[in-house]
mmCIF file of C-alpha atoms and ligand atoms in Angstrom:
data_model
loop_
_atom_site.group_PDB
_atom_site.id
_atom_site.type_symbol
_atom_site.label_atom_id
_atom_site.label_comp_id
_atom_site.label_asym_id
_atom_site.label_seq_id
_atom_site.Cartn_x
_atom_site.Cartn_y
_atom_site.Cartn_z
ATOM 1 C CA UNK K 1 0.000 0.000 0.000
ATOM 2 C CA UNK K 2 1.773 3.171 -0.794
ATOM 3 C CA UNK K 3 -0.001 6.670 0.728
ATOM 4 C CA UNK K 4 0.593 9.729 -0.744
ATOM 5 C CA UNK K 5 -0.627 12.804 1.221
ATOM 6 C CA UNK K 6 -1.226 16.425 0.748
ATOM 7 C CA UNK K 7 -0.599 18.021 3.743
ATOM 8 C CA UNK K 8 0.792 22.007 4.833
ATOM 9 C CA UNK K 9 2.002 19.850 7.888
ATOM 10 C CA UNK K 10 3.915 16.951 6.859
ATOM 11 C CA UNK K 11 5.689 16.303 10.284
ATOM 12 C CA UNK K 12 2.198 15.448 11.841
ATOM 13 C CA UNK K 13 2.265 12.238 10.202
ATOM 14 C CA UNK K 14 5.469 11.256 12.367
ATOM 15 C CA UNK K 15 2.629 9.707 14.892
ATOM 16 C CA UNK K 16 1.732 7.471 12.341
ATOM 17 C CA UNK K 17 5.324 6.368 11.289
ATOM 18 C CA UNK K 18 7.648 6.679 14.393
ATOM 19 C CA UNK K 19 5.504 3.960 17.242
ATOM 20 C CA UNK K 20 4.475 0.967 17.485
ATOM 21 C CA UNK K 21 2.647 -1.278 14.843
ATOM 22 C CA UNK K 22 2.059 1.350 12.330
ATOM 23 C CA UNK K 23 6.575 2.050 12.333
ATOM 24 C CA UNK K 24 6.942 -1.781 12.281
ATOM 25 C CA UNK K 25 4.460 -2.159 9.112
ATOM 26 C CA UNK K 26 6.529 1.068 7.497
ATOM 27 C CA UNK K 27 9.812 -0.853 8.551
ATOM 28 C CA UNK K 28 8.737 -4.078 6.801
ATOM 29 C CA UNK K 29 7.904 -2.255 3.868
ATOM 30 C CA UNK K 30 4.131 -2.921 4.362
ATOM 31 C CA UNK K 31 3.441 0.758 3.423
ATOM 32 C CA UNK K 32 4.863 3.867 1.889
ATOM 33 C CA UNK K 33 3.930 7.071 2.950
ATOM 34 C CA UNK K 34 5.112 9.827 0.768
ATOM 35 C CA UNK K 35 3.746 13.568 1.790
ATOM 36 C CA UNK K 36 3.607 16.413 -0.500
ATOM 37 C CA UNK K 37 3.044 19.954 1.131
ATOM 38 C CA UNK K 38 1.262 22.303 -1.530
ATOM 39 C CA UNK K 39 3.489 25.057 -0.756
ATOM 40 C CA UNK K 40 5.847 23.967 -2.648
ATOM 41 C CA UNK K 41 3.852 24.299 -5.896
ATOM 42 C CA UNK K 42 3.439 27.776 -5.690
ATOM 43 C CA UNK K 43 4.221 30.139 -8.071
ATOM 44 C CA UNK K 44 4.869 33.488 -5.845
ATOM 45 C CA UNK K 45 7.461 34.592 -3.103
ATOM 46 C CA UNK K 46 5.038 34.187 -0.349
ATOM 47 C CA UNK K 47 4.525 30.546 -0.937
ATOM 48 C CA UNK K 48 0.439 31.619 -0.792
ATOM 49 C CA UNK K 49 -1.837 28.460 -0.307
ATOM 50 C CA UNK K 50 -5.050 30.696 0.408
ATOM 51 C CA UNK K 51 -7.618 33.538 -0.312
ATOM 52 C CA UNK K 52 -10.351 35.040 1.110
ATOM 53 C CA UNK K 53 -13.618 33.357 -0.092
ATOM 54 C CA UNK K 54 -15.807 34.591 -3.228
ATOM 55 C CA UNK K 55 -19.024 35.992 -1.349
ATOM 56 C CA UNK K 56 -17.617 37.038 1.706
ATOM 57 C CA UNK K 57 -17.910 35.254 4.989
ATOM 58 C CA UNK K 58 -15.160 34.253 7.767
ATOM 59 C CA UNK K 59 -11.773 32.673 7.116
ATOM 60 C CA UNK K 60 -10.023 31.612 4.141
ATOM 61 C CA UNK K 61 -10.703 28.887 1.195
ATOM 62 C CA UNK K 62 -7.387 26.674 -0.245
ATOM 63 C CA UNK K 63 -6.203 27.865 -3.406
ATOM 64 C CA UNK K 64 -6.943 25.449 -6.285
ATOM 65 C CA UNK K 65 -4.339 25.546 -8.170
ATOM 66 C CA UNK K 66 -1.407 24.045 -5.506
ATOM 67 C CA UNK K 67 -3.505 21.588 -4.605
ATOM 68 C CA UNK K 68 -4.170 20.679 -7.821
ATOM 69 C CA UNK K 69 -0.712 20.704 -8.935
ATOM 70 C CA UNK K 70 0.249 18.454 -5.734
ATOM 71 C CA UNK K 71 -2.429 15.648 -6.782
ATOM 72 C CA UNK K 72 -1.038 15.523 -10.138
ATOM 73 C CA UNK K 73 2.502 15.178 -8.505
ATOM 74 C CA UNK K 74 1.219 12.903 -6.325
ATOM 75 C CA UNK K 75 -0.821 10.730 -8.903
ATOM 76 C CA UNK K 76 2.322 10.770 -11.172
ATOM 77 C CA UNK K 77 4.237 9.262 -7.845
ATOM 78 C CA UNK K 78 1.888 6.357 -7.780
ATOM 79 C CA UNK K 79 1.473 5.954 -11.320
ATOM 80 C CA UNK K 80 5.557 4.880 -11.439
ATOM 81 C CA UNK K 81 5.164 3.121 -8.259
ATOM 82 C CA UNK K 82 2.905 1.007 -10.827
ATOM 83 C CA UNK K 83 -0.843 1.813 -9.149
ATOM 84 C CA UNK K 84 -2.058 3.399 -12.433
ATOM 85 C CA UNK K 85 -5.761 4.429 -11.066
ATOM 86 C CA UNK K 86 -5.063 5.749 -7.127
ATOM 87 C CA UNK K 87 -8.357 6.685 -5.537
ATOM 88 C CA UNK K 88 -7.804 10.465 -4.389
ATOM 89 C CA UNK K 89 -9.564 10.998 -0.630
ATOM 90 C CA UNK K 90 -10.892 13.893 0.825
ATOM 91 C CA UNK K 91 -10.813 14.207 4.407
ATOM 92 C CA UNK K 92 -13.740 16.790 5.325
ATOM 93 C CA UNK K 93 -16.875 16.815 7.733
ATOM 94 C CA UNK K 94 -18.954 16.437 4.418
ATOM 95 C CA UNK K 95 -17.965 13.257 3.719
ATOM 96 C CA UNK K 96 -19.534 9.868 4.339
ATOM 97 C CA UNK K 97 -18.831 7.630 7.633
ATOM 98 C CA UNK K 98 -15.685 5.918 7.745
ATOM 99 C CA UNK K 99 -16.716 2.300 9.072
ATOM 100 C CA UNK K 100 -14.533 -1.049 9.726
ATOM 101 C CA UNK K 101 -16.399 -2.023 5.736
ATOM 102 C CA UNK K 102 -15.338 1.077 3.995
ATOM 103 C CA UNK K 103 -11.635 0.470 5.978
ATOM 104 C CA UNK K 104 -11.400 -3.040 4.862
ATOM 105 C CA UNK K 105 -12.164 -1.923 0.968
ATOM 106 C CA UNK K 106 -9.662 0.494 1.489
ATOM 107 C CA UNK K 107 -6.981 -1.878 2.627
ATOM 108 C CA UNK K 108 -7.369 -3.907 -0.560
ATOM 109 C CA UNK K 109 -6.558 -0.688 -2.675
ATOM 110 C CA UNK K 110 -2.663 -0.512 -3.994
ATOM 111 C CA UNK K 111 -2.515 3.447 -3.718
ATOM 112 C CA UNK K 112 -4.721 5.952 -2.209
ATOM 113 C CA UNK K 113 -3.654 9.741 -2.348
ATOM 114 C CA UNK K 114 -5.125 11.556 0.526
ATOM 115 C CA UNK K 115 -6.025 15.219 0.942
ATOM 116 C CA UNK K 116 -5.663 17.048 4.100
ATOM 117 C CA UNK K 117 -7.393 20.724 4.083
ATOM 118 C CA UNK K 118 -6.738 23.389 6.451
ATOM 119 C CA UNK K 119 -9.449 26.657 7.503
ATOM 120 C CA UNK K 120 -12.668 26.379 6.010
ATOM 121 C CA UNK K 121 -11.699 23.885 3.454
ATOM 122 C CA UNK K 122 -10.371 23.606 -0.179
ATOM 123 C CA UNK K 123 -12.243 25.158 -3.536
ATOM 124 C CA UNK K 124 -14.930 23.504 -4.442
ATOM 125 C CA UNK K 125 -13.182 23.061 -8.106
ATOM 126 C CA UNK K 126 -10.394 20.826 -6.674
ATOM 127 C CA UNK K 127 -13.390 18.230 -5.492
ATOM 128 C CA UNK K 128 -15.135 18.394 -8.751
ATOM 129 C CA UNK K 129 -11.553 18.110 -10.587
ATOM 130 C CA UNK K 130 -9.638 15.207 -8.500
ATOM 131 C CA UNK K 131 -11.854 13.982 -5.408
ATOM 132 C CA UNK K 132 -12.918 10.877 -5.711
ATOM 133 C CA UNK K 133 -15.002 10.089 -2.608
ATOM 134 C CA UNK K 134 -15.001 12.891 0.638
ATOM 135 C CA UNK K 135 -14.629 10.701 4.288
ATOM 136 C CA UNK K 136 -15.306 11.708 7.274
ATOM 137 C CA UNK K 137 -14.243 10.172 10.339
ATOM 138 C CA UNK K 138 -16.537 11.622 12.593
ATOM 139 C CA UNK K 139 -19.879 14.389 13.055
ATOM 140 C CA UNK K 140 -17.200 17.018 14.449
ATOM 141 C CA UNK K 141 -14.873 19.528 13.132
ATOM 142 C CA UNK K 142 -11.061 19.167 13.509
ATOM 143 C CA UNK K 143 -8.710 21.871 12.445
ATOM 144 C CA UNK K 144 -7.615 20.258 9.553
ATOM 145 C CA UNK K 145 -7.359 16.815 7.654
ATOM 146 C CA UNK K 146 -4.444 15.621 8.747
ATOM 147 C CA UNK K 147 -5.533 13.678 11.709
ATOM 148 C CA UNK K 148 -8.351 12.296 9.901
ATOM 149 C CA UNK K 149 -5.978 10.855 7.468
ATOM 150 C CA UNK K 150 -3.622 8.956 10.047
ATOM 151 C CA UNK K 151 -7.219 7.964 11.709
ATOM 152 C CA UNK K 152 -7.716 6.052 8.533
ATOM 153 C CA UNK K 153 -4.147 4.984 7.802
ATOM 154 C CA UNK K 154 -3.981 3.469 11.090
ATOM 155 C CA UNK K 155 -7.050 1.422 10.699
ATOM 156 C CA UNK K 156 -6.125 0.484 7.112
ATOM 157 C CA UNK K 157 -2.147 -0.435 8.395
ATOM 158 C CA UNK K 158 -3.676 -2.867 10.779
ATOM 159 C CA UNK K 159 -5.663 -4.826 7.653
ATOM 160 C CA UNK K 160 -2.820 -5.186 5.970
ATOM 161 C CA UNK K 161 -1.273 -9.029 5.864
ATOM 162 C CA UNK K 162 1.947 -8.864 8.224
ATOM 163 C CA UNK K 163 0.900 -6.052 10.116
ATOM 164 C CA UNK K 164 -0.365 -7.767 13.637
ATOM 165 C CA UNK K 165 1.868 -10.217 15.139
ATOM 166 C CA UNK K 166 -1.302 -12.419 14.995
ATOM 167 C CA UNK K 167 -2.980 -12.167 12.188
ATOM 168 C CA UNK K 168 -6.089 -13.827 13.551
ATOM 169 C CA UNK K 169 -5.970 -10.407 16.100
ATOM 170 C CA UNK K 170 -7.585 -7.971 13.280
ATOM 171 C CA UNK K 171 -9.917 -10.597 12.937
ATOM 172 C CA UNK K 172 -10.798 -10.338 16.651
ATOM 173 C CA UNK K 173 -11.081 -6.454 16.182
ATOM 174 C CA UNK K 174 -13.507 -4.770 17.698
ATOM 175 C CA UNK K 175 -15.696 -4.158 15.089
ATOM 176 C CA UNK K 176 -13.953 -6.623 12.674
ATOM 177 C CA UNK K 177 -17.180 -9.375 12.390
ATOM 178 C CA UNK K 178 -19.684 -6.456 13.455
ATOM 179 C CA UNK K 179 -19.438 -6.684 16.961
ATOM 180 C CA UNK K 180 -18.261 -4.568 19.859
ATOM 181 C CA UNK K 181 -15.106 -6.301 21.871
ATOM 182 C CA UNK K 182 -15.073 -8.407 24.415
ATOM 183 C CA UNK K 183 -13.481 -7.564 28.045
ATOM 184 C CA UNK K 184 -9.808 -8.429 28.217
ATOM 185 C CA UNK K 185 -7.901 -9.794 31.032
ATOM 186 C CA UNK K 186 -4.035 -10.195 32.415
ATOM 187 C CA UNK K 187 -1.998 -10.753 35.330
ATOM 188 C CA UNK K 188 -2.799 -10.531 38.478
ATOM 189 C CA UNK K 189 -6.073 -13.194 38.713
ATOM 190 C CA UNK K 190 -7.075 -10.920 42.021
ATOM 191 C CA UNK K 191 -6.408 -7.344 41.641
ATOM 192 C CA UNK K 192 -7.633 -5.647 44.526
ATOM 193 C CA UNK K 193 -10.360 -8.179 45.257
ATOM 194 C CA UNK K 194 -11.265 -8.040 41.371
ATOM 195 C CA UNK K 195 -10.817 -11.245 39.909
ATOM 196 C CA UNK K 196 -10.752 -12.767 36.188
ATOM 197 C CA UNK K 197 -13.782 -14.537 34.958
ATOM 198 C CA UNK K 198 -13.115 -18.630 35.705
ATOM 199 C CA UNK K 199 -13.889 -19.757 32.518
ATOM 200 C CA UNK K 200 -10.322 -17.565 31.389
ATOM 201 C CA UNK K 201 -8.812 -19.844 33.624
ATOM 202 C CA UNK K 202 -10.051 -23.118 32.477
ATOM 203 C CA UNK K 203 -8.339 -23.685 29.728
ATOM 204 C CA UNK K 204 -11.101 -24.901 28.240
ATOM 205 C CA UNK K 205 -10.773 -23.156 24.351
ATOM 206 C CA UNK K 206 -14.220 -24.001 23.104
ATOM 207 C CA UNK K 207 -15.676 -22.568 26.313
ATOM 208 C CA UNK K 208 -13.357 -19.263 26.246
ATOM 209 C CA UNK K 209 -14.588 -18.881 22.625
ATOM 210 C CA UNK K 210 -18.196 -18.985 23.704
ATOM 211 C CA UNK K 211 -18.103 -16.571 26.635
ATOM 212 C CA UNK K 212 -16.368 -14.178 24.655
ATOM 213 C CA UNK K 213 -18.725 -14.608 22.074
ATOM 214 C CA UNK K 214 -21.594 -14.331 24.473
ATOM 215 C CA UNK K 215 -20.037 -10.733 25.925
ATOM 216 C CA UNK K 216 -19.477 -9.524 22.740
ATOM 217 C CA UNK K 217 -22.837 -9.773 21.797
ATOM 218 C CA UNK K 218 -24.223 -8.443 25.294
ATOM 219 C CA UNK K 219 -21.937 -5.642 24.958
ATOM 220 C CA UNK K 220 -23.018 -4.810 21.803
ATOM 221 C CA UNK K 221 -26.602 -5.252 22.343
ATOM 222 C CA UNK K 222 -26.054 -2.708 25.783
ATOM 223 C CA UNK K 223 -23.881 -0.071 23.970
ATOM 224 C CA UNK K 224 -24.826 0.015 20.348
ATOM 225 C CA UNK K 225 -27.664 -2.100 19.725
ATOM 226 C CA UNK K 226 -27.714 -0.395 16.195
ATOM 227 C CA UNK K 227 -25.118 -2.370 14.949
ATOM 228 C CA UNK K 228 -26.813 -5.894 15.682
ATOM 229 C CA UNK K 229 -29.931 -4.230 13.335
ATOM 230 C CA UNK K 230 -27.643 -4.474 10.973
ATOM 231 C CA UNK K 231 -26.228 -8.180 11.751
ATOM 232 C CA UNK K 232 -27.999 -11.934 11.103
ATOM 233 C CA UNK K 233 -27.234 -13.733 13.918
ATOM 234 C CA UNK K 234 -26.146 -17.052 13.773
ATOM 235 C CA UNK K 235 -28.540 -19.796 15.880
ATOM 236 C CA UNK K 236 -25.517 -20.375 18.409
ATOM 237 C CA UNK K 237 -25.450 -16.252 18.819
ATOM 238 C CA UNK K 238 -28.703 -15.910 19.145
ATOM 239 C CA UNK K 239 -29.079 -18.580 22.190
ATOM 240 C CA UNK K 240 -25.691 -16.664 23.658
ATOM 241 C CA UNK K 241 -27.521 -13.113 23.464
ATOM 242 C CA UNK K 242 -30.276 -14.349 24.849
ATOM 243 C CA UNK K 243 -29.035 -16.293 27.968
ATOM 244 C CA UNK K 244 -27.410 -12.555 27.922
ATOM 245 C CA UNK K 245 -30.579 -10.560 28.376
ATOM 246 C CA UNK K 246 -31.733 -13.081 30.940
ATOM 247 C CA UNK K 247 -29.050 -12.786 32.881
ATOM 248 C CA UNK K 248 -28.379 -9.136 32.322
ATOM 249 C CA UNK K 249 -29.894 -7.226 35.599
ATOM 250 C CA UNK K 250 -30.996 -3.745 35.080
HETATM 251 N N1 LIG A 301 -14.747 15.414 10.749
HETATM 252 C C1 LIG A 301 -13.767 15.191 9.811
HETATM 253 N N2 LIG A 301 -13.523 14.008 9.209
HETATM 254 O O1 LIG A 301 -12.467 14.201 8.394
HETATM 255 N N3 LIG A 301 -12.020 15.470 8.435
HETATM 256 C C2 LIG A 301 -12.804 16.124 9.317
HETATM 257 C C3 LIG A 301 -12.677 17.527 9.727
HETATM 258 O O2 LIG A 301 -13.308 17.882 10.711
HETATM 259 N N4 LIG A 301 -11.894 18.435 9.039
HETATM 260 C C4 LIG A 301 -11.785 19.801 9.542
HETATM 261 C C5 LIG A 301 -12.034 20.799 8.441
HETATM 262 N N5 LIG A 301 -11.151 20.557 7.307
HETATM 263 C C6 LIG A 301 -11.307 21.597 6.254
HETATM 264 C C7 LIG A 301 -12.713 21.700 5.743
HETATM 265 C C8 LIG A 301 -13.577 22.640 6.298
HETATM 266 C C9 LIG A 301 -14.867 22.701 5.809
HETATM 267 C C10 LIG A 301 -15.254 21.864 4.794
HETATM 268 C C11 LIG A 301 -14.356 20.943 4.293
HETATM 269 N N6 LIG A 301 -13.079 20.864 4.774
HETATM 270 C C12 LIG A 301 -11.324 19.206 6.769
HETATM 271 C C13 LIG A 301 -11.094 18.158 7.840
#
């Protein structure tokens, strides 16, 4: 997967490759990330990435033509890095619902070019021109794209083959087969008079798998009971959530 992103703050995106799983994917080779800042394709001394917008009204609108210009850089990037058709992403408030589905389509692409905006976002002409779907990662407003974009690299990093030691563990994701987590437990088995379920202790695998099962569903069904209107259950989770609601004390 190779990323190229159009940022005015490419040193942002050292969250994304200096820790953890997300430096180890980069280190393997898993991803590229190459950033392109849109200052540099201006054509005056003051580097100027802005104007006021047509109409009036607060702040100021991108300028279309760096932007522009730092797609077509970017596309030409991924074009010799042999992903001739890169889907070009705009991160904006406007933009439909990043979910674990959309993520896992995106993890299948070979190139995605992402564009970060800045102030009250970029002419309209640059979505019209080179946008190929607008995501948003969230019903908020950041101050600019750029952590929307590692929001979504991150999730996408951890689809990709190699990235988790396990790969079953992306599989297990929250979210992953629909389904909210289930608790997690470690050492000590009695931490301050809290102890760990007994059935973790058991060793008893096909038992483990159905109580985690079983509090995956609860969970979900307590939390965000919207997302099992959009699941078919299977028979086995369907006699789990229900011993679930008849145990569940309100
Ligand atoms: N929510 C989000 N999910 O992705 N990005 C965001 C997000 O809030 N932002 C902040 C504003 N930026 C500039 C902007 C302003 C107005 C219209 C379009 N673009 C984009 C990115």
């Amino acid at each position: 997967m190779r990323f190229d992103v159009i940022t005015l703050f490419p040193e942002m995106f050292s969250a994304i490759t200096d820790f953890g799983i997300n430096r180890r994917a980069l280190e393997k080779d898993l991803y590229a990330l190459h950033c392109w800042n849109p200052r540099d394709f201006t054509a005056d001394n003051y580097r100027t990435i802005d104007d006021r917008p047509y109409g009036g009204g607060p702040g100021m609108v991108m300028l279309p033509e760096p932007l522009l210009a730092a797609i077509e850089a970017a596309k030409v990037a991924q074009n010799q890095a042999g992903n001739l058709a890169p889907k070009v992403i705009y991160l904006s408030p406007q933009g439909q619902p990043l979910d674990q589905a959309a993520v896992k389509q995106l993890s299948a692409c070979s190139g995605l070019v992402l564009l970060c905006g800045r102030y009250e976002g970029v002419d309209e002409r640059v979505i019209k021109h080179s946008v190929d779907v607008e995501v948003s990662i969230g019903d908020y407003v950041l101050s600019g794209g750029e952590l929307g974009a590692m929001v979504m690299m991150d999730s996408i990093i951890r689809q990709l083959p190699g990235a988790l030691n396990h790969n079953l563990s992306a599989q297990q994701d929250s979210f992953e087969d629909g389904l909210l987590d289930c608790p997690h437990y470690t050492r000590p088995e009695d931490y301050r008079g809290m102890t760990v379920p007994d059935v973790l202790l058991s060793g008893n695998h096909a038992e483990i798998r159905r109580w985690r099962l079983k509090q995956a569903l609860g969970r979900t069904w307590l939390r965000r009971p919207d997302l099992l209107d959009q699941r078919v259950l299977s028979k086995e989770e369907a006699r789990l959530l229900s011993d679930f609601k008849s145990e569940h004390i309100t």
